[in-house]
Amino acid sequence: MKRLYLVLLVSLGTLASQIVGDALQAQAPVLRIIAFGAHPDDAEQKVGGVAAQWAAQGHKVKFVSMTNGDVGHFEMAGGPLARRRKAEVEECARIFGIETEVLDIHDGELMPSLENRRTVARLIREWQADIVLGHRPYDYHADHRYTGVLLDDAAVLVVAPFFVPDTPPRPVNPVFLYYSDAFQDPKPFTPTFVAGIDNVADKKWRCISAMPSQFADKDSWQGRTRPDVPAGDRERPAYLLDLVKKRNIDVADQYRDRLIALHGAALGKTVKYAEAFQLSQYGRQPSLEELKRLFPAPQ
């Protein structure tokens, strides 16, 4: 009888803990995240893993491609390629559990204009984003650079009630973060937060595989510009996917000390794949502890 009583107490305690945990989870705010890429595949590569983690936790994530990618191929272009690439990132969105939008601006023709600044501000405000991500304004590709410039220019303005007054302003400036890159001039990327994505890596690789116009075709951008790409239609996609995997391994290895500092040695030393982000000075400046709460912890 005494043993039965103890078992009952343990069971009730477990149930109570679960109820409290569920209540705390229900009280946790749902974050709204919007990630901008210059082309249909940029956000998917740079933040696809963390986006999948956020979505799995119930947060709302949207990817926006600033151009339609209609010249990012060596065999096809124009409307057919734009439609194809839009369909590819829509499949990625399905895999990640997020939303996606592709703007109808020609690849290679994005400009940091007032009209595009308004477009970016509207997108952030319509989504009522807590977190905004995108390229740094330092890059080999003008579309990447100007995506970063437009995000910098839209920061702060998204809280101004009389800028694009047809959309509701954000009550506070969002947190703005840059994707990692290897460019050194005028200043190198500095990781503020590094996120392990091992538990969702398979989703990211499925997304990459769902974009053959970039990562499989013989005349895809990666297929034609990367060295030593195999000629065979079976070998080529696996080779290009491995390059993406290696880039995520390199991020984890390059910023291993930061992973350990953020997440402790037990987790930080074991992360295989990672994505890294730098806090922009133009957005809201959260503390490091708040950033840890905003990002999913590595698992």
PDB file of N, CA and C in Angstrom, residues 58 110 115 129 154 159 192 211 236:
ATOM      1  N   GLY A  58       6.837  26.653 -33.095  1.00  0.00           N
ATOM      2  CA  GLY A  58       5.589  27.393 -33.203  1.00  0.00           C
ATOM      3  C   GLY A  58       5.736  28.853 -33.570  1.00  0.00           C
ATOM      4  N   LEU A 110      18.453  44.764 -58.792  1.00  0.00           N
ATOM      5  CA  LEU A 110      17.979  45.357 -57.540  1.00  0.00           C
ATOM      6  C   LEU A 110      18.757  46.634 -57.248  1.00  0.00           C
ATOM      7  N   GLU A 115      11.747  53.533 -53.571  1.00  0.00           N
ATOM      8  CA  GLU A 115      10.628  52.606 -53.773  1.00  0.00           C
ATOM      9  C   GLU A 115      10.907  51.259 -53.113  1.00  0.00           C
ATOM     10  N   ALA A 129       7.418  42.006 -37.702  1.00  0.00           N
ATOM     11  CA  ALA A 129       8.575  41.178 -37.369  1.00  0.00           C
ATOM     12  C   ALA A 129       9.241  41.607 -36.070  1.00  0.00           C
ATOM     13  N   ALA A 154      15.864  50.570 -43.910  1.00  0.00           N
ATOM     14  CA  ALA A 154      14.500  50.394 -43.394  1.00  0.00           C
ATOM     15  C   ALA A 154      14.456  50.351 -41.874  1.00  0.00           C
ATOM     16  N   VAL A 159       9.391  51.915 -37.419  1.00  0.00           N
ATOM     17  CA  VAL A 159       8.611  52.377 -36.270  1.00  0.00           C
ATOM     18  C   VAL A 159       8.028  53.775 -36.495  1.00  0.00           C
ATOM     19  N   THR A 192      27.883  37.277 -33.660  1.00  0.00           N
ATOM     20  CA  THR A 192      27.243  37.571 -32.377  1.00  0.00           C
ATOM     21  C   THR A 192      26.596  36.312 -31.826  1.00  0.00           C
ATOM     22  N   MET A 211      16.161  22.399 -54.990  1.00  0.00           N
ATOM     23  CA  MET A 211      16.485  23.553 -55.831  1.00  0.00           C
ATOM     24  C   MET A 211      17.475  23.150 -56.934  1.00  0.00           C
ATOM     25  N   ARG A 236      26.539  14.784 -59.811  1.00  0.00           N
ATOM     26  CA  ARG A 236      26.589  16.235 -59.645  1.00  0.00           C
ATOM     27  C   ARG A 236      25.767  16.728 -58.454  1.00  0.00           C
TER      28      ARG A 236
END
